[in-house]
Coordinates of C-alpha atoms in Angstrom, one line a residue:
M449 CA 64.3 -1.9 -31.9
T450 CA 63.2 0.0 -35.0
T451 CA 65.3 3.0 -36.1
M452 CA 63.9 5.6 -38.4
T453 CA 65.8 8.6 -39.7
T454 CA 64.2 11.8 -41.0
T455 CA 66.1 14.7 -42.5
V456 CA 64.6 18.2 -42.0
T457 CA 65.7 21.5 -43.6
V458 CA 65.0 24.7 -41.8
T459 CA 65.3 28.0 -43.5
A460 CA 65.3 31.2 -41.4
T461 CA 62.9 33.1 -43.7
V462 CA 59.8 32.4 -45.7
L463 CA 60.3 32.6 -49.4
A464 CA 57.4 33.8 -51.5
A465 CA 55.8 31.5 -54.0
G466 CA 55.6 32.8 -57.6
P467 CA 55.0 31.8 -61.2
S468 CA 57.5 29.4 -62.7
G469 CA 59.9 30.6 -65.3
V470 CA 59.7 34.2 -64.2
D471 CA 62.7 36.2 -63.2
H472 CA 61.9 36.9 -59.5
G473 CA 64.5 39.6 -59.3
V474 CA 62.7 41.6 -62.0
I475 CA 59.4 41.1 -60.2
A476 CA 60.8 42.2 -56.9
S477 CA 62.1 45.4 -58.6
W478 CA 58.7 46.1 -60.2
V479 CA 56.9 46.0 -56.9
G480 CA 59.6 47.8 -55.0
M481 CA 59.8 45.3 -52.1
P482 CA 62.0 42.4 -51.0
L483 CA 61.3 39.1 -52.7
E484 CA 60.3 37.4 -49.4
Q485 CA 57.5 40.0 -49.0
W486 CA 56.3 39.8 -52.6
L487 CA 53.5 37.3 -51.9
V488 CA 53.6 36.7 -48.2
N489 CA 53.4 40.4 -47.2
P490 CA 51.8 42.4 -50.0
E491 CA 50.0 45.6 -49.1
G492 CA 47.6 46.0 -51.9
Y493 CA 45.6 42.7 -51.8
T494 CA 44.6 39.6 -49.8
I495 CA 44.6 36.0 -50.9
L496 CA 42.3 33.5 -49.3
A497 CA 43.1 29.9 -50.2
A498 CA 41.1 26.7 -49.4
C499 CA 44.1 24.9 -47.9
G500 CA 47.8 24.9 -47.5
P501 CA 50.2 23.8 -50.2
H502 CA 50.6 20.3 -48.8
E503 CA 46.9 19.6 -48.2
K504 CA 43.9 18.6 -50.3
A505 CA 40.9 20.9 -50.8
W506 CA 37.7 19.0 -49.9
E507 CA 34.0 19.5 -50.8
L508 CA 31.1 19.7 -48.4
K509 CA 28.0 17.6 -48.9
I510 CA 24.9 19.8 -48.7
E511 CA 21.6 18.1 -48.2
E512 CA 18.3 20.1 -48.4
G513 CA 20.2 23.3 -48.0
E514 CA 22.1 22.3 -44.9
L515 CA 25.6 21.1 -44.3
K516 CA 25.9 17.4 -43.4
A517 CA 28.4 17.4 -40.5
G518 CA 31.2 14.9 -40.0
G519 CA 33.8 13.4 -42.3
G520 CA 31.2 11.6 -44.4
G521 CA 30.0 15.0 -45.6
L522 CA 33.2 15.8 -47.4
K523 CA 34.9 14.4 -50.5
A524 CA 38.1 15.3 -52.3
G525 CA 38.0 16.5 -55.8
G526 CA 35.1 17.4 -58.0
G527 CA 32.6 14.7 -57.1
E528 CA 29.1 14.2 -58.6
R529 CA 25.6 15.0 -57.4
E530 CA 24.1 11.9 -55.9
T531 CA 20.4 13.0 -55.6
L532 CA 18.3 16.0 -56.6
R533 CA 18.3 17.1 -52.9
E534 CA 22.1 16.8 -52.5
D535 CA 24.8 19.1 -53.7
R536 CA 28.5 19.5 -53.2
R537 CA 30.4 22.7 -52.7
G538 CA 33.9 23.7 -52.1
A539 CA 34.4 24.3 -48.4
L540 CA 36.0 27.7 -48.8
T541 CA 33.2 28.8 -51.1
Y542 CA 30.4 27.6 -48.8
F543 CA 31.7 29.2 -45.6
L544 CA 32.8 32.4 -47.3
V545 CA 29.5 33.0 -49.0
Q546 CA 27.8 32.2 -45.7
A547 CA 29.9 34.8 -43.8
L548 CA 29.5 37.5 -46.5
S549 CA 25.8 37.0 -46.6
A550 CA 25.5 37.5 -42.8
L551 CA 27.6 40.6 -43.0
R552 CA 25.6 42.0 -45.9
K553 CA 22.4 41.6 -44.0
R554 CA 23.8 43.6 -41.0
G555 CA 25.5 46.2 -43.2
V556 CA 28.8 45.4 -41.4
Q557 CA 32.3 45.3 -42.9
L558 CA 35.0 43.3 -41.1
T559 CA 38.7 43.0 -42.0
N560 CA 39.8 40.1 -44.1
Q561 CA 41.6 38.8 -41.0
S562 CA 38.4 38.6 -39.1
L563 CA 36.7 37.0 -42.0
Y564 CA 39.5 34.5 -42.3
E565 CA 39.3 33.6 -38.6
Y566 CA 35.6 32.9 -39.0
V567 CA 36.1 30.7 -42.0
R568 CA 39.0 28.8 -40.4
I569 CA 37.0 27.9 -37.3
Q570 CA 34.1 26.7 -39.4
F571 CA 36.5 24.5 -41.4
H572 CA 37.9 22.9 -38.3
A573 CA 34.4 22.3 -36.8
S574 CA 33.5 20.3 -39.9
W575 CA 36.8 19.0 -41.1
P576 CA 39.9 19.5 -38.9
Q577 CA 42.2 18.0 -41.6
Q578 CA 41.9 21.1 -43.8
T579 CA 43.1 24.5 -42.9
P580 CA 42.4 27.6 -45.1
M581 CA 45.2 30.1 -45.6
R582 CA 45.4 33.9 -45.7
Y583 CA 48.2 35.8 -47.3
G584 CA 48.6 39.5 -47.8
N585 CA 47.1 42.6 -46.2
E586 CA 44.9 41.5 -43.3
N587 CA 43.3 44.9 -42.9
L588 CA 41.5 45.2 -46.3
T589 CA 37.8 44.3 -46.5
F590 CA 36.5 41.8 -48.9
F591 CA 35.3 44.3 -51.5
G592 CA 38.5 46.3 -51.6
N593 CA 38.1 49.0 -48.9
L594 CA 40.9 49.6 -46.4
G595 CA 39.4 48.5 -43.1
I596 CA 40.6 49.6 -39.6
A597 CA 42.2 46.8 -37.7
P598 CA 40.4 46.2 -34.4
R599 CA 42.6 47.4 -31.5
A600 CA 41.3 44.5 -29.4
A601 CA 42.4 41.0 -30.4
F602 CA 39.4 38.7 -31.0
T603 CA 39.7 34.9 -30.9
P604 CA 37.2 32.5 -32.5
V605 CA 35.0 30.3 -30.3
Q606 CA 34.0 26.7 -31.3
K607 CA 30.9 24.9 -29.8
E608 CA 30.8 21.1 -29.8
S609 CA 27.6 19.1 -30.3
D610 CA 27.5 18.4 -26.5
G611 CA 27.4 22.1 -25.7
R612 CA 31.1 22.5 -24.7
L613 CA 32.8 25.8 -25.6
F614 CA 36.4 26.1 -26.8
L615 CA 38.5 29.2 -27.2
N616 CA 40.8 28.9 -30.2
A617 CA 43.8 29.9 -28.1
G618 CA 45.7 28.2 -25.4
E619 CA 48.9 28.2 -23.3
V620 CA 51.1 29.2 -26.2
H621 CA 49.0 32.2 -26.8
G622 CA 49.2 33.4 -23.2
V623 CA 45.8 32.2 -22.0
H624 CA 45.5 31.5 -18.3
R625 CA 43.0 29.7 -16.1
G626 CA 40.4 32.2 -14.8
D627 CA 40.8 34.7 -17.7
M628 CA 37.5 36.4 -18.5
Y629 CA 36.2 36.9 -22.1
A630 CA 33.2 38.7 -23.6
V631 CA 31.8 36.7 -26.5
Y632 CA 30.1 38.5 -29.4
P633 CA 28.3 37.2 -32.6
F634 CA 30.5 37.0 -35.6
D635 CA 28.9 39.9 -37.4
T636 CA 29.4 42.4 -34.5
P637 CA 31.3 45.5 -35.7
E638 CA 34.9 45.6 -34.3
D639 CA 35.6 49.3 -34.0
D640 CA 36.1 50.5 -30.5
T641 CA 32.9 52.5 -30.0
R642 CA 30.5 49.9 -31.5
Y643 CA 31.7 46.5 -30.2
K644 CA 32.1 47.8 -26.6
S645 CA 28.4 48.8 -26.6
A646 CA 27.2 45.6 -28.3
E647 CA 25.5 42.8 -26.4
S648 CA 27.9 40.1 -25.3
V649 CA 28.0 36.9 -23.2
M650 CA 30.6 36.7 -20.4
V651 CA 32.6 33.4 -20.0
K652 CA 35.8 32.4 -18.2
V653 CA 38.6 29.9 -18.9
K654 CA 38.3 26.7 -17.0
T655 CA 41.0 24.5 -18.5
V656 CA 44.0 25.6 -20.6
H657 CA 45.5 23.3 -23.2
C658 CA 48.4 23.9 -25.6
L659 CA 46.4 25.5 -28.4
T660 CA 42.8 25.6 -27.1
S661 CA 41.0 26.4 -23.8
N662 CA 37.7 25.3 -22.3
L663 CA 35.2 28.0 -21.6
V664 CA 32.4 28.0 -19.0
Q665 CA 29.7 30.5 -17.9
V666 CA 30.7 33.0 -15.2
E667 CA 27.6 32.6 -13.0
E668 CA 25.5 29.6 -12.3
T669 CA 22.2 31.3 -13.0
A670 CA 19.4 30.5 -15.4
S671 CA 20.0 33.8 -17.3
A672 CA 23.7 33.1 -17.6
T673 CA 23.0 29.5 -18.8
S674 CA 20.5 30.9 -21.4
A675 CA 23.0 33.4 -22.7
V676 CA 25.8 30.9 -23.1
E677 CA 23.5 28.5 -24.9
R678 CA 23.1 31.2 -27.6
I679 CA 26.8 31.0 -28.5
I680 CA 27.5 29.1 -31.7
T681 CA 30.7 28.2 -33.6
G682 CA 32.2 31.3 -35.2
W683 CA 31.4 33.8 -32.5
K684 CA 34.4 35.8 -31.3
A685 CA 35.8 36.4 -27.9
G686 CA 37.5 39.6 -26.6
P687 CA 39.6 39.5 -23.4
V688 CA 38.2 41.3 -20.4
T689 CA 40.7 40.3 -17.7
R690 CA 43.9 38.3 -18.1
L691 CA 45.7 36.6 -15.2
S692 CA 48.7 35.3 -17.1
P693 CA 51.9 35.8 -15.2
G694 CA 53.9 35.8 -18.4
K695 CA 53.4 39.5 -19.2
T696 CA 56.3 41.8 -19.6
C697 CA 56.1 44.9 -17.4
V698 CA 57.2 48.2 -18.9
R699 CA 57.3 51.4 -16.8
I700 CA 56.5 54.7 -18.5
T701 CA 58.2 57.7 -17.0
A702 CA 56.3 60.8 -15.9
R703 CA 58.0 62.8 -18.7
A704 CA 57.0 60.4 -21.4
S705 CA 53.5 59.4 -20.2
P706 CA 51.6 62.5 -21.4
H707 CA 52.8 62.0 -24.9
L708 CA 51.8 58.3 -25.2
Q709 CA 48.4 56.9 -25.8
L710 CA 48.5 54.2 -23.2
E711 CA 46.3 51.2 -23.8
E712 CA 44.0 50.7 -20.9
D713 CA 41.9 48.0 -22.5
V714 CA 43.3 44.6 -21.5
G715 CA 42.4 43.3 -25.0
Q716 CA 44.8 45.7 -26.5
Q717 CA 47.7 44.9 -24.2
G718 CA 48.4 41.3 -25.2
F719 CA 51.7 40.2 -23.5
L720 CA 52.4 43.8 -22.3
R721 CA 51.7 45.3 -18.9
L722 CA 52.2 49.1 -18.7
C723 CA 53.0 50.9 -15.4
T724 CA 53.6 54.5 -14.5
E725 CA 56.2 55.8 -12.1
D726 CA 53.6 56.1 -9.4
E727 CA 53.1 52.3 -9.5
D728 CA 55.9 50.6 -7.7
T729 CA 54.1 47.3 -7.1
E730 CA 56.3 45.2 -9.3
P731 CA 59.7 45.4 -11.0
C732 CA 59.9 46.3 -14.7
I733 CA 62.5 45.1 -17.1
F734 CA 62.0 47.9 -19.6
H735 CA 61.4 51.7 -19.2
V736 CA 60.2 54.3 -21.6
T737 CA 61.5 57.9 -21.2
L738 CA 61.8 61.1 -23.2
N739 CA 65.4 62.3 -23.5
E740 CA 66.8 65.8 -23.8
L741 CA 66.3 65.7 -27.6
D742 CA 62.6 65.0 -27.1
E743 CA 63.1 61.4 -28.3
F744 CA 61.4 58.4 -26.9
E745 CA 64.0 55.9 -25.6
I746 CA 63.6 52.4 -24.3
L747 CA 65.9 51.6 -21.3
D748 CA 66.8 48.3 -19.7
T749 CA 66.6 47.5 -15.9
S750 CA 69.8 49.5 -15.2
Q751 CA 68.3 52.6 -16.9
K752 CA 70.6 52.3 -19.9
R753 CA 69.4 52.8 -23.4
I754 CA 68.9 49.6 -25.5
V755 CA 70.9 50.6 -28.5
S756 CA 69.2 47.9 -30.7
L757 CA 65.9 49.7 -30.4
P758 CA 65.4 53.0 -32.2
A759 CA 64.9 56.3 -30.6
I760 CA 61.6 57.8 -31.8
P761 CA 61.4 61.7 -32.2
L762 CA 58.4 63.1 -30.4
N763 CA 57.4 65.2 -33.4
T764 CA 57.4 62.2 -35.8
P765 CA 53.8 61.5 -37.1
G766 CA 52.5 58.4 -35.3
A767 CA 55.3 58.4 -32.8
S768 CA 53.1 57.0 -30.0
D769 CA 51.9 54.1 -32.2
R770 CA 55.5 53.3 -33.2
V771 CA 56.6 53.2 -29.5
M772 CA 53.7 51.0 -28.6
G773 CA 54.4 48.7 -31.6
I774 CA 58.0 48.2 -30.4
L775 CA 56.9 47.5 -26.9
H776 CA 54.4 44.9 -28.1
H777 CA 57.0 43.3 -30.3
V778 CA 59.5 43.1 -27.4
A779 CA 56.8 41.8 -25.0
T780 CA 55.8 39.1 -27.4
F781 CA 59.4 38.0 -27.9
K782 CA 59.9 37.8 -24.1
F783 CA 56.8 35.7 -23.7
F784 CA 57.8 33.1 -26.3
E785 CA 61.4 33.2 -25.1
G786 CA 60.0 31.9 -21.8
V787 CA 57.9 29.1 -23.2
E788 CA 59.2 25.7 -22.1
N789 CA 58.1 22.2 -21.5
R790 CA 57.0 22.1 -17.9
T791 CA 56.4 18.4 -17.8
P792 CA 59.6 16.9 -19.4
N793 CA 59.6 13.1 -19.9
I794 CA 63.1 11.7 -19.8
S795 CA 62.1 8.3 -21.1
F796 CA 60.3 9.9 -24.1
E797 CA 63.2 12.2 -24.9
S798 CA 65.6 9.2 -24.9
M799 CA 63.6 7.7 -27.8
F800 CA 65.0 10.1 -30.4
S801 CA 68.2 12.0 -31.2
F802 CA 69.0 15.1 -33.2
F803 CA 72.0 15.4 -35.4
D804 CA 73.2 18.3 -37.6
A805 CA 74.2 17.9 -41.2
N806 CA 77.8 17.0 -40.2
G807 CA 76.6 14.0 -38.2
D808 CA 77.4 15.7 -34.8
E809 CA 74.7 15.6 -32.1
A810 CA 72.8 18.9 -32.4
S811 CA 73.2 21.5 -29.7
L812 CA 70.2 22.7 -27.7
L813 CA 70.8 26.2 -28.9
V814 CA 71.2 26.9 -32.6
D815 CA 71.9 30.4 -34.0
I816 CA 70.4 30.8 -37.5
R817 CA 70.9 34.0 -39.4
H818 CA 68.4 35.6 -41.8
E819 CA 68.0 33.5 -45.0
E820 CA 70.5 30.9 -43.6
T821 CA 69.6 27.2 -43.9
W822 CA 70.1 24.7 -41.2
K823 CA 69.7 20.9 -41.7
F824 CA 69.2 18.4 -39.0
R825 CA 68.5 14.7 -38.8
V826 CA 66.0 13.1 -36.4
V827 CA 66.6 9.4 -35.4
N828 CA 63.7 7.6 -33.9
R829 CA 65.1 5.0 -31.5
G830 CA 61.7 3.8 -30.2
D831 CA 60.2 0.3 -30.8

């Protein structure tokens, strides 16, 4: 038997990277925000990086103006040109210029988050070992304008050489077998009025994996087959129907309903399902009401106010958006709270052990407070 021990340190917050030798406290006071948000959550700019801090940035081999697919088309470091017809370019530069050129031709501006998702899926289609990173304000556009974040969540689609389609989301993202998606070209505008009227291709989820899902055409017709064949890597999918049972149901009372902009588009709802008082088809674990002070309150199943959630005055600018934001946050938390291993393997679990820093066997439930560090040791007891 071979025993291997690995020590891992987990910190309950992400600390921002910054220049060495600089007083971070001074920097934080200059920008007027907490240190952990100085780089990770800035409002005024976006950073696109070719890879994460523990990866290598690779170059693409370009032959006669086209990308040579596969691992042989990439090389770490600078590299040299091998022939007059061959060139090497940084992967981030190549895909970013490709995307911006397509947007320029259409006269379309997308947010930096949408641009990043396109670049990321192109990376993974050519070289899965490298993942580009985005930091900062995701709603800016590349040339500095403040974009409007799409209300519907789009997910990149990848197409394999054999024609199979994959959605870049799976079980952990709430995808369920039978979910329907409308797939659009990458350069389709994302504001509500324009993308809904754009031409799309309908597909449905056939198989759900942990992080990806297989997509197939909805109808077995020649026209549907032709439409699906037009989809290429980098197109984006917006949800049309979602069958996931993991949604959190929230009931909106009759008094609060007229003052809230309820999201009817399934693509906007995410892990949230909204019901009115007229709909008694299923129990709801949260309720939204308007109290005697004209404040939005969120109640639990026993109709008692949840004191950890703020009451939002009706006359506050953006009150409806704030309430919906809280509901989305709570629904997302409840979804991930319920994620579990549905196919546990006892023999596999017996091959390793967890210990905390004191040498005691780690508990299944660990309470880590903000900025608190927890260390644990993993012992591999397998052969």
